[in-house]
Amino acid sequence: MKLQEIATALDAHLVGDGSLELTRVVHPRDVRAKTDLALAMDKETIACLAESGASAAVLTAGLAVPDGLLSGQIVVSRPRYAMATLTSLFDQPAHADPGIHPTAVLAADAELGDGVSIGPYAVIGPRAHIGAGTVVHAHVTIGAAARVGTQCLIYAGTCIGDRVIIGDRVILQHNVNIGADGFSYVTPEPGSVESAKATGRVETTNLDIRRINSIGTVIIGDDVEIGAGSAVDRGTVSATRIGRNTKIDNLVQVGHNVVIGENCMICGLCGIAGSVEIGDRVVLAGRVGIADHLKVGDDAVIAGGSGVGTNVPAKAVFAGYPAVPRDRAFEQVVNINRLKSLYNDMAALKDRVKALESAQKT
Amino acid sequence: MKLQEIATALDAHLVGDGSLELTRVVHPRDVRAKTDLALAMDKETIACLAESGASAAVLTAGLAVPDGLLSGQIVVSRPRYAMATLTSLFDQPAHADPGIHPTAVLAADAELGDGVSIGPYAVIGPRAHIGAGTVVHAHVTIGAAARVGTQCLIYAGTCIGDRVIIGDRVILQHNVNIGADGFSYVTPEPGSVESAKATGRVETTNLDIRRINSIGTVIIGDDVEIGAGSAVDRGTVSATRIGRNTKIDNLVQVGHNVVIGENCMICGLCGIAGSVEIGDRVVLAGRVGIADHLKVGDDAVIAGGSGVGTNVPAKAVFAGYPAVPRDRAFEQVVNINRLKSLYNDMAALKDRVKALESAQKT
Amino acid sequence: MKLQEIATALDAHLVGDGSLELTRVVHPRDVRAKTDLALAMDKETIACLAESGASAAVLTAGLAVPDGLLSGQIVVSRPRYAMATLTSLFDQPAHADPGIHPTAVLAADAELGDGVSIGPYAVIGPRAHIGAGTVVHAHVTIGAAARVGTQCLIYAGTCIGDRVIIGDRVILQHNVNIGADGFSYVTPEPGSVESAKATGRVETTNLDIRRINSIGTVIIGDDVEIGAGSAVDRGTVSATRIGRNTKIDNLVQVGHNVVIGENCMICGLCGIAGSVEIGDRVVLAGRVGIADHLKVGDDAVIAGGSGVGTNVPAKAVFAGYPAVPRDRAFEQVVNINRLKSLYNDMAALKDRVKALESAQKT
């Protein structure tokens, strides 16, 4: 691809020789050939550029390089956004053979759209439907009556349970679990958790635990992505839902009956307990936990590691354990750090009051 | 199933036409036909009932609906417990063909009980034993000399290591890992962790890390359930044990040599470090961590997100990081929230003392 | 194996009959035969020894047993280190048939070293290379152009993505995910997270989320181990790297572009966000989170459950959420626990000042 074409795709400023032919985008230290386009969009990578031998680079506006160092350069204003285009132009999609591998086990009444790729040892259940252009990698299981949309990418080892519905252009990474049973049990009489919540004490015991079966399903919207090893449990009687274009990272747990809106970003190791409702465009940083039945409003942002035990209003920024509005969380941290001096102040003030009291008595 | 039969199964009060025939239980907003039984056991779902077109519903005592709205209704006193029976009556078990799929790889000396179902591409190792009526889904691996009891459900992608012993009626969801090696290493001389624990400082370094192999196994009791992606490591020389009827959610880590009692409930993303002992009927809410070698007593309840660094007595309710008795944890939160006013009080009091001191001098 | 030979391997003191023949190492309560070597290296297991019927035991220096109880004993000075040797002498490696199982799907141009074992239904992609002596268990996927070194152990269900490079003697437990895509998205204009970080408020919204593809890879050094269900994402344009002899536990998330040094130990459920750099010999206890782009210095130790939001210097011991040096974290906990008395002190002191003020007025 020519440097000029890349600049056009990025809608960015080209300096120098636009006719350079590029075949890879790389960190400056990984430049091996004149056809490598170096990405040097921050100070650290710029510093590597001089010794890289690169002929062409993508740079950030305002971060200059010495004249003559490069034969051609592209200057972008929002480098992170440029990465979306650059990694799309030079994408290296996972290898998948076209067509249906002879070892795939397909139920007689499974329906496959045009141009699907089904990998070795994939298992597609009865009445399942897979949309056109979808790639199913090795060892994937798609359950009975499940529906997968068009142009999806389902990586190796992923399990999609019976009756699950998945939209178009969905990406499920390795070993994703969609449609396992919810974690839902009940004791004949109110049990230890109900007692602990009500009174703070354990006054009953859970001698008998009965299972509530999960007879609902999971519905996943278009353009959703779910990371390796993550799990989305099926609803109890209705559906656990993940809205259009929401992105979920690795090792995330989404409990039964949860409803997540559109365009959310949920980072690694988050745990969303049963029946939580999350609005649109919500961001959960890594390792956030949300207790069951809570609501998180649109556009809320929750900081990494937070433990959410209350509803979160729209556009709120929450942090901490228990999570509170971020300003309060920061104030708490500052106040806790000042405690040592507060204890000293208190001791000194006691002495001064004592001295005043002694003086008064005399 | 007739409404009268459902009421009898629930041991609940029937109002109206007991001869109604029902085929599904649904949320009121999902009612499509006269044969749908609406579940409207809280205020939110009751509110949906009028427009649902439902003919029959399960209601909670004390939450009335307008006369004439329904042809038949069942009134229950503990709705959550009724769900166990209702989802059992209308269960939708995962599809599994009877018998042994021709693609399953069975060791010549593996033993299978009557009526087992073995899915496509399952792999059963030498001397493994699988009890009568157990369902093994696609892509499951059962190791050499492992024993799985009767009437178990082993979902797709689950790995059961060599010599692991699993009781009867156990449910393992997708991609569960039973019997991986424990995380156990040692340095020739005391290493950085031992130094940090003893002195608070790192005074040694871990130049050489040696592996302690896990030559023990895992023993799982009857009626245990383990969620998608969870891992139970094998013991070092003896067994990691999970007691009868204990329920474990998705993405839970159970370390080597851990012993968990009966009837426990362990929610998603909990981490139980090596050699922890957990009693009977213990409840760990989501994302709880328990440090190695600790003991948690019977009937204890640990709140979500807690980090447990001490033993927990029987029947205790713990919360926080580091976890303490819940009342103290709540008091800590309240006290931290009051700090801003405390700092203000301190400043004001200093001024008043200063004024008194000035007055004294004059 | 003779007791004398075991003592020699342990470089430890032998007492009694060195000619005893031993076939298993067991906890004292599991002794079944004269050929069982009891491990009784702490007070708890020593107490079980008398009733165990053991003929031979490994003991810790300074913990005496009654004369005549055992026919032979080995006395070690560092029992945990002895376990590395003992579990190596009596190892029970996972069963694997030699050679290539007929059901394995191997690309025509995949290269296999001498003596490899490839299990049932393993799938090896085009141009993949597997080194001599490596064992690949059932249902493993190895992607196109991936390279796995010699003498590795790859357990069932593990997925290794295209172009991933894995060193020699690496162990990957069940269902490990190497080389899934990084969690990397961007909005055309600065989004809610950028706004929240800059101002504490959400002043923009993430209407359009664009994907940054992961076109880099993962490079894993020699002697690395990775636990069940863990995930290591590929880099954006370069490689996510894990250094030689680093050990990673179950259900750990390693984000894109992360660089981890040598000889680290990373315990279960840790989350390491994108572009973090971790030095050599670093220890992360369980459930630690590290925010993106941070650096953790050599030999640092981070306590369980910590949430790291700043760089961590070499040899530092950090704890807490947000994580701070351990001494400060401990001081914070103590100071918070003393708050109740501080509030009482403040109330009492106010009264005394008020009394002084009243006296002054009169």
Tab-separated table of C-alpha atoms in Angstrom, chain B:
chain	number	residue	atom	x	y	z
B	1	MET	CA	-49.769	-29.069	32.611
B	2	LYS	CA	-52.948	-27.960	34.326
B	3	LEU	CA	-52.991	-24.915	36.641
B	4	GLN	CA	-54.394	-27.131	39.406
B	5	GLU	CA	-51.424	-29.506	39.110
B	6	ILE	CA	-48.983	-26.622	39.288
B	7	ALA	CA	-50.706	-25.257	42.401
B	8	THR	CA	-50.458	-28.675	43.998
B	9	ALA	CA	-46.759	-28.965	43.149
B	10	LEU	CA	-46.221	-25.542	44.710
B	11	ASP	CA	-48.390	-26.403	47.720
B	12	ALA	CA	-50.071	-23.063	47.033
B	13	HIS	CA	-53.515	-21.477	46.891
B	14	LEU	CA	-55.412	-21.721	43.581
B	15	VAL	CA	-57.972	-19.083	42.583
B	16	GLY	CA	-60.177	-19.530	39.515
B	17	ASP	CA	-60.010	-22.085	36.743
B	18	GLY	CA	-57.682	-24.957	37.675
B	19	SER	CA	-58.285	-26.727	34.363
B	20	LEU	CA	-56.271	-24.194	32.327
B	21	GLU	CA	-53.522	-25.902	30.351
B	22	LEU	CA	-50.075	-24.219	30.592
B	23	THR	CA	-46.952	-24.984	28.570
B	24	ARG	CA	-44.488	-22.217	29.483
B	25	VAL	CA	-43.641	-19.924	32.387
B	26	VAL	CA	-42.799	-16.387	31.236
B	27	HIS	CA	-42.335	-12.778	32.297
B	28	PRO	CA	-45.661	-10.971	31.749
B	29	ARG	CA	-44.199	-8.962	28.853
B	30	ASP	CA	-43.357	-12.240	27.058
B	31	VAL	CA	-46.887	-13.676	27.126
B	32	ARG	CA	-47.774	-14.843	23.608
B	33	ALA	CA	-50.528	-17.402	24.147
B	34	LYS	CA	-53.212	-18.556	26.549
B	35	THR	CA	-50.934	-21.407	27.492
B	36	ASP	CA	-48.308	-19.034	28.925
B	37	LEU	CA	-48.216	-18.831	32.709
B	38	ALA	CA	-47.141	-15.308	33.709
B	39	LEU	CA	-44.858	-14.956	36.723
B	40	ALA	CA	-45.818	-11.712	38.458
B	41	MET	CA	-44.495	-12.047	41.952
B	42	ASP	CA	-43.231	-8.519	42.617
B	43	LYS	CA	-44.607	-5.003	42.074
B	44	GLU	CA	-42.706	-4.470	38.854
B	45	THR	CA	-44.005	-7.576	37.103
B	46	ILE	CA	-47.507	-7.161	38.544
B	47	ALA	CA	-47.614	-3.769	36.833
B	48	CYS	CA	-46.993	-5.481	33.480
B	49	LEU	CA	-49.807	-7.947	34.004
B	50	ALA	CA	-52.767	-5.821	32.932
B	51	GLU	CA	-51.438	-5.314	29.419
B	52	SER	CA	-49.900	-8.762	29.089
B	53	GLY	CA	-52.966	-10.612	27.914
B	54	ALA	CA	-52.147	-13.391	30.374
B	55	SER	CA	-54.910	-15.792	31.316
B	56	ALA	CA	-53.087	-17.281	34.242
B	57	ALA	CA	-50.394	-16.071	36.615
B	58	VAL	CA	-48.430	-16.913	39.722
B	59	LEU	CA	-48.766	-14.092	42.256
B	60	THR	CA	-47.400	-13.307	45.696
B	61	ALA	CA	-49.702	-13.194	48.702
B	62	GLY	CA	-50.562	-9.591	49.509
B	63	LEU	CA	-49.959	-8.224	46.024
B	64	ALA	CA	-53.492	-8.028	44.654
B	65	VAL	CA	-54.569	-7.860	41.024
B	66	PRO	CA	-57.890	-6.434	39.770
B	67	ASP	CA	-60.822	-8.861	39.840
B	68	GLY	CA	-61.501	-10.482	36.516
B	69	LEU	CA	-58.051	-9.803	35.057
B	70	LEU	CA	-57.076	-13.484	35.115
B	71	SER	CA	-58.964	-16.698	34.517
B	72	GLY	CA	-56.780	-18.452	37.039
B	73	GLN	CA	-54.095	-17.594	39.528
B	74	ILE	CA	-51.805	-19.283	42.009
B	75	VAL	CA	-50.869	-17.348	45.142
B	76	VAL	CA	-47.557	-18.224	46.801
B	77	SER	CA	-46.067	-16.967	50.034
B	78	ARG	CA	-42.325	-17.291	49.265
B	79	PRO	CA	-42.002	-16.418	45.573
B	80	ARG	CA	-38.299	-17.134	45.250
B	81	TYR	CA	-38.809	-20.627	46.588
B	82	ALA	CA	-41.719	-21.143	44.218
B	83	MET	CA	-39.295	-20.408	41.366
B	84	ALA	CA	-37.344	-23.567	42.202
B	85	THR	CA	-40.442	-25.677	41.662
B	86	LEU	CA	-41.731	-23.704	38.666
B	87	THR	CA	-38.431	-23.848	36.761
B	88	SER	CA	-38.228	-27.530	37.555
B	89	LEU	CA	-41.738	-28.228	36.220
B	90	PHE	CA	-40.982	-26.301	33.018
B	91	ASP	CA	-37.297	-27.130	32.707
B	92	GLN	CA	-35.597	-26.948	29.324
B	93	PRO	CA	-32.568	-29.210	29.718
B	94	ALA	CA	-29.688	-28.826	27.292
B	95	HIS	CA	-30.023	-30.992	24.202
B	96	ALA	CA	-28.031	-34.233	24.304
B	97	ASP	CA	-28.449	-37.212	22.026
B	98	PRO	CA	-28.751	-40.547	23.815
B	99	GLY	CA	-25.896	-43.010	23.613
B	100	ILE	CA	-22.314	-42.623	22.617
B	101	HIS	CA	-21.513	-40.391	19.682
B	102	PRO	CA	-19.411	-42.250	17.125
B	103	THR	CA	-16.727	-39.565	17.249
B	104	ALA	CA	-16.127	-39.910	21.000
B	105	VAL	CA	-12.701	-41.358	21.801
B	106	LEU	CA	-13.054	-43.908	24.582
B	107	ALA	CA	-10.117	-45.784	26.028
B	108	ALA	CA	-10.584	-49.517	25.675
B	109	ASP	CA	-10.676	-49.964	29.431
B	110	ALA	CA	-12.918	-46.991	30.243
B	111	GLU	CA	-16.119	-48.067	31.995
B	112	LEU	CA	-19.453	-46.485	31.160
B	113	GLY	CA	-22.627	-46.991	33.201
B	114	ASP	CA	-26.058	-47.623	31.769
B	115	GLY	CA	-27.744	-44.872	29.856
B	116	VAL	CA	-24.788	-42.520	29.634
B	117	SER	CA	-24.771	-39.948	26.864
B	118	ILE	CA	-21.361	-39.086	25.452
B	119	GLY	CA	-21.263	-36.160	23.039
B	120	PRO	CA	-19.222	-35.584	19.877
B	121	TYR	CA	-15.469	-35.461	20.290
B	122	ALA	CA	-15.526	-36.215	23.993
B	123	VAL	CA	-12.331	-37.953	25.097
B	124	ILE	CA	-12.432	-40.503	27.923
B	125	GLY	CA	-9.086	-41.718	29.210
B	126	PRO	CA	-7.873	-45.167	30.249
B	127	ARG	CA	-9.498	-46.717	33.327
B	128	ALA	CA	-11.911	-43.787	33.636
B	129	HIS	CA	-15.325	-44.647	35.034
B	130	ILE	CA	-18.549	-42.803	34.220
B	131	GLY	CA	-21.671	-43.573	36.226
B	132	ALA	CA	-25.114	-44.479	34.937
B	133	GLY	CA	-27.228	-41.753	33.435
B	134	THR	CA	-24.443	-39.180	33.225
B	135	VAL	CA	-24.466	-36.783	30.270
B	136	VAL	CA	-21.075	-35.780	28.849
B	137	HIS	CA	-21.357	-33.018	26.253
B	138	ALA	CA	-19.095	-32.256	23.295
B	139	HIS	CA	-15.354	-31.690	23.668
B	140	VAL	CA	-15.213	-32.827	27.277
B	141	THR	CA	-11.958	-34.438	28.418
B	142	ILE	CA	-12.036	-36.982	31.222
B	143	GLY	CA	-8.585	-38.055	32.323
B	144	ALA	CA	-7.031	-41.401	33.090
B	145	ALA	CA	-8.473	-43.227	36.091
B	146	ALA	CA	-10.941	-40.382	36.777
B	147	ARG	CA	-14.296	-41.370	38.276
B	148	VAL	CA	-17.515	-39.487	37.506
B	149	GLY	CA	-20.670	-40.499	39.397
B	150	THR	CA	-24.202	-41.139	38.237
B	151	GLN	CA	-26.670	-38.648	36.740
B	152	CYS	CA	-24.030	-35.959	36.298
B	153	LEU	CA	-24.169	-33.213	33.677
B	154	ILE	CA	-20.797	-32.259	32.198
B	155	TYR	CA	-21.044	-29.381	29.733
B	156	ALA	CA	-18.950	-28.764	26.628
B	157	GLY	CA	-15.272	-28.006	26.920
B	158	THR	CA	-14.880	-29.094	30.527
B	159	CYS	CA	-11.588	-30.767	31.465
B	160	ILE	CA	-11.428	-33.340	34.246
B	161	GLY	CA	-7.881	-34.366	35.069
B	162	ASP	CA	-6.431	-37.773	35.799
B	163	ARG	CA	-7.577	-39.537	38.987
B	164	VAL	CA	-10.162	-36.848	39.864
B	165	ILE	CA	-13.209	-38.212	41.708
B	166	ILE	CA	-16.636	-36.672	41.127
B	167	GLY	CA	-19.805	-37.643	42.993
B	168	ASP	CA	-23.349	-38.207	41.803
B	169	ARG	CA	-25.648	-35.597	40.239
B	170	VAL	CA	-22.764	-33.140	39.871
B	171	ILE	CA	-23.178	-30.338	37.291
B	172	LEU	CA	-20.105	-28.837	35.654
B	173	GLN	CA	-20.880	-25.970	33.273
B	174	HIS	CA	-18.870	-25.052	30.135
B	175	ASN	CA	-15.082	-25.053	30.126
B	176	VAL	CA	-14.662	-25.965	33.795
B	177	ASN	CA	-11.144	-27.027	34.827
B	178	ILE	CA	-10.893	-29.720	37.471
B	179	GLY	CA	-7.490	-30.998	38.455
B	180	ALA	CA	-5.022	-28.575	36.949
B	181	ASP	CA	-1.744	-28.328	38.844
B	182	GLY	CA	-1.606	-26.183	41.958
B	183	PHE	CA	0.334	-22.907	41.905
B	184	SER	CA	3.154	-23.970	44.150
B	185	TYR	CA	6.779	-22.906	43.865
B	186	VAL	CA	9.665	-22.508	46.243
B	187	THR	CA	13.062	-20.839	46.325
B	188	PRO	CA	16.123	-22.611	47.786
B	189	GLU	CA	16.467	-19.914	50.445
B	190	PRO	CA	13.567	-17.890	51.892
B	191	GLY	CA	12.411	-15.588	49.083
B	192	SER	CA	10.979	-12.107	48.691
B	193	VAL	CA	7.497	-12.972	49.949
B	194	GLU	CA	8.817	-14.591	53.112
B	195	SER	CA	11.003	-11.513	53.623
B	196	ALA	CA	8.134	-9.096	52.963
B	197	LYS	CA	5.856	-10.926	55.385
B	198	ALA	CA	8.503	-11.026	58.111
B	199	THR	CA	9.993	-7.559	57.822
B	200	GLY	CA	7.815	-5.549	55.440
B	201	ARG	CA	10.802	-5.209	53.140
B	202	VAL	CA	12.231	-7.203	50.240
B	203	GLU	CA	15.658	-8.244	51.470
B	204	THR	CA	16.102	-11.318	49.289
B	205	THR	CA	15.455	-12.094	45.686
B	206	ASN	CA	13.850	-15.034	43.858
B	207	LEU	CA	16.612	-15.899	41.427
B	208	ASP	CA	15.708	-19.573	41.296
B	209	ILE	CA	12.095	-20.751	41.451
B	210	ARG	CA	11.480	-24.475	41.752
B	211	ARG	CA	8.199	-26.185	41.036
B	212	ILE	CA	6.356	-28.303	43.584
B	213	ASN	CA	4.454	-30.827	41.484
B	214	SER	CA	0.831	-31.559	42.280
B	215	ILE	CA	0.626	-35.305	42.669
B	216	GLY	CA	-2.625	-35.286	44.657
B	217	THR	CA	-6.111	-35.101	43.215
B	218	VAL	CA	-9.544	-33.466	43.524
B	219	ILE	CA	-12.568	-35.043	45.213
B	220	ILE	CA	-15.967	-33.479	44.546
B	221	GLY	CA	-19.051	-34.522	46.528
B	222	ASP	CA	-22.558	-35.358	45.388
B	223	ASP	CA	-24.831	-32.611	44.052
B	224	VAL	CA	-22.015	-30.097	43.677
B	225	GLU	CA	-22.306	-27.554	40.855
B	226	ILE	CA	-19.409	-25.602	39.358
B	227	GLY	CA	-19.821	-22.660	37.002
B	228	ALA	CA	-18.382	-21.896	33.587
B	229	GLY	CA	-14.648	-21.373	33.407
B	230	SER	CA	-14.023	-22.098	37.090
B	231	ALA	CA	-10.915	-23.980	38.179
B	232	VAL	CA	-10.283	-26.407	41.036
B	233	ASP	CA	-6.615	-27.326	41.338
B	234	ARG	CA	-5.406	-30.715	42.500
B	235	GLY	CA	-3.789	-31.119	45.915
B	236	THR	CA	-0.051	-31.336	46.380
B	237	VAL	CA	-0.011	-34.837	47.856
B	238	SER	CA	-3.573	-35.310	49.113
B	239	ALA	CA	-6.860	-34.041	47.662
B	240	THR	CA	-8.543	-30.716	47.167
B	241	ARG	CA	-12.093	-31.366	48.381
B	242	ILE	CA	-15.488	-29.827	47.710
B	243	GLY	CA	-18.276	-31.062	49.964
B	244	ARG	CA	-21.715	-32.340	49.088
B	245	ASN	CA	-24.238	-29.897	47.597
B	246	THR	CA	-21.843	-26.949	47.519
B	247	LYS	CA	-22.541	-24.576	44.628
B	248	ILE	CA	-19.766	-22.648	42.893
B	249	ASP	CA	-20.416	-19.914	40.328
B	250	ASN	CA	-18.480	-18.941	37.182
B	251	LEU	CA	-14.794	-17.972	37.051
B	252	VAL	CA	-14.002	-19.057	40.605
B	253	GLN	CA	-10.497	-20.183	41.511
B	254	VAL	CA	-10.113	-22.927	44.127
B	255	GLY	CA	-6.458	-23.463	44.964
B	256	HIS	CA	-4.568	-26.641	45.797
B	257	ASN	CA	-5.294	-28.447	49.071
B	258	VAL	CA	-8.401	-26.338	49.731
B	259	VAL	CA	-11.147	-28.103	51.678
B	260	ILE	CA	-14.676	-26.718	51.252
B	261	GLY	CA	-17.548	-28.123	53.313
B	262	GLU	CA	-21.136	-28.943	52.384
B	263	ASN	CA	-23.953	-26.677	51.221
B	264	CYS	CA	-21.721	-23.676	50.590
B	265	MET	CA	-22.502	-21.004	47.990
B	266	ILE	CA	-19.512	-19.361	46.324
B	267	CYS	CA	-20.287	-16.600	43.857
B	268	GLY	CA	-18.525	-15.489	40.695
B	269	LEU	CA	-14.865	-14.492	40.516
B	270	CYS	CA	-14.043	-15.584	44.075
B	271	GLY	CA	-10.471	-16.665	44.670
B	272	ILE	CA	-9.706	-19.203	47.378
B	273	ALA	CA	-5.965	-19.543	47.837
B	274	GLY	CA	-4.081	-22.740	48.618
B	275	SER	CA	-4.821	-24.791	51.762
B	276	VAL	CA	-7.809	-22.694	52.873
B	277	GLU	CA	-10.412	-24.592	54.932
B	278	ILE	CA	-14.038	-23.536	54.532
B	279	GLY	CA	-16.762	-24.997	56.752
B	280	ASP	CA	-20.318	-25.982	55.931
B	281	ARG	CA	-23.034	-23.636	54.641
B	282	VAL	CA	-20.555	-20.794	54.112
B	283	VAL	CA	-21.586	-18.066	51.652
B	284	LEU	CA	-19.009	-16.063	49.716
B	285	ALA	CA	-20.582	-13.268	47.686
B	286	GLY	CA	-18.983	-12.210	44.412
B	287	ARG	CA	-15.285	-11.383	44.001
B	288	VAL	CA	-14.247	-12.432	47.509
B	289	GLY	CA	-10.608	-13.357	48.028
B	290	ILE	CA	-9.335	-15.574	50.840
B	291	ALA	CA	-5.609	-15.691	51.546
B	292	ASP	CA	-3.825	-19.017	51.815
B	293	HIS	CA	-4.019	-21.347	54.828
B	294	LEU	CA	-6.936	-19.462	56.483
B	295	LYS	CA	-10.023	-21.049	58.023
B	296	VAL	CA	-13.624	-19.890	57.519
B	297	GLY	CA	-16.125	-21.289	60.040
B	298	ASP	CA	-19.531	-22.861	59.416
B	299	ASP	CA	-22.362	-20.567	58.309
B	300	ALA	CA	-20.091	-17.558	57.835
B	301	VAL	CA	-21.208	-15.007	55.242
B	302	ILE	CA	-18.620	-12.841	53.457
B	303	ALA	CA	-19.819	-9.751	51.599
B	304	GLY	CA	-19.003	-9.104	47.943
B	305	GLY	CA	-15.518	-7.884	47.096
B	306	SER	CA	-14.103	-8.623	50.547
B	307	GLY	CA	-10.438	-9.492	50.915
B	308	VAL	CA	-10.107	-11.935	53.793
B	309	GLY	CA	-6.728	-11.933	55.529
B	310	THR	CA	-7.659	-13.536	58.867
B	311	ASN	CA	-9.578	-16.569	60.036
B	312	VAL	CA	-13.355	-16.054	60.082
B	313	PRO	CA	-15.354	-17.516	62.998
B	314	ALA	CA	-18.472	-19.605	62.525
B	315	LYS	CA	-21.663	-17.602	61.828
B	316	ALA	CA	-19.670	-14.400	61.384
B	317	VAL	CA	-20.638	-11.833	58.772
B	318	PHE	CA	-17.508	-10.235	57.335
B	319	ALA	CA	-17.021	-7.388	54.881
B	320	GLY	CA	-14.327	-5.040	53.634
B	321	TYR	CA	-10.728	-5.071	52.529
B	322	PRO	CA	-9.153	-6.139	54.755
B	323	ALA	CA	-12.317	-7.950	55.822
B	324	VAL	CA	-13.610	-7.402	59.372
B	325	PRO	CA	-16.942	-8.123	61.068
B	326	ARG	CA	-19.663	-6.374	59.097
B	327	ASP	CA	-20.684	-4.010	61.890
B	328	ARG	CA	-17.120	-2.761	62.147
B	329	ALA	CA	-16.858	-2.492	58.373
B	330	PHE	CA	-19.991	-0.348	58.285
B	331	GLU	CA	-18.732	1.764	61.181
B	332	GLN	CA	-15.456	2.292	59.300
B	333	VAL	CA	-17.305	3.512	56.224
B	334	VAL	CA	-19.405	5.922	58.300
B	335	ASN	CA	-16.344	7.166	60.181
B	336	ILE	CA	-14.427	7.759	56.953
B	337	ASN	CA	-17.352	9.698	55.498
B	338	ARG	CA	-17.422	11.953	58.574
B	339	LEU	CA	-13.721	12.827	58.286
B	340	LYS	CA	-14.261	16.071	56.370
B	341	SER	CA	-16.328	17.495	59.224
B	342	LEU	CA	-13.801	16.167	61.732
B	343	TYR	CA	-10.998	18.087	60.052
B	344	ASN	CA	-13.208	21.186	60.092
B	345	ASP	CA	-14.023	20.646	63.761
B	346	MET	CA	-10.347	20.302	64.531
B	347	ALA	CA	-9.487	23.560	62.786
B	348	ALA	CA	-12.294	25.405	64.571
B	349	LEU	CA	-11.318	23.979	67.939
B	350	LYS	CA	-7.680	24.977	67.433
B	351	ASP	CA	-8.848	28.532	66.838
B	352	ARG	CA	-10.951	28.494	69.976
B	353	VAL	CA	-8.072	27.126	72.062
B	354	LYS	CA	-5.768	29.722	70.580
B	355	ALA	CA	-8.259	32.425	71.545
B	356	LEU	CA	-8.419	31.056	75.085
B	357	GLU	CA	-4.619	30.993	75.245
B	358	SER	CA	-4.392	34.586	73.997
B	359	ALA	CA	-6.969	35.708	76.536
B	360	GLN	CA	-5.031	33.921	79.261
B	361	LYS	CA	-1.844	35.750	78.392
B	362	THR	CA	-3.413	39.166	78.516
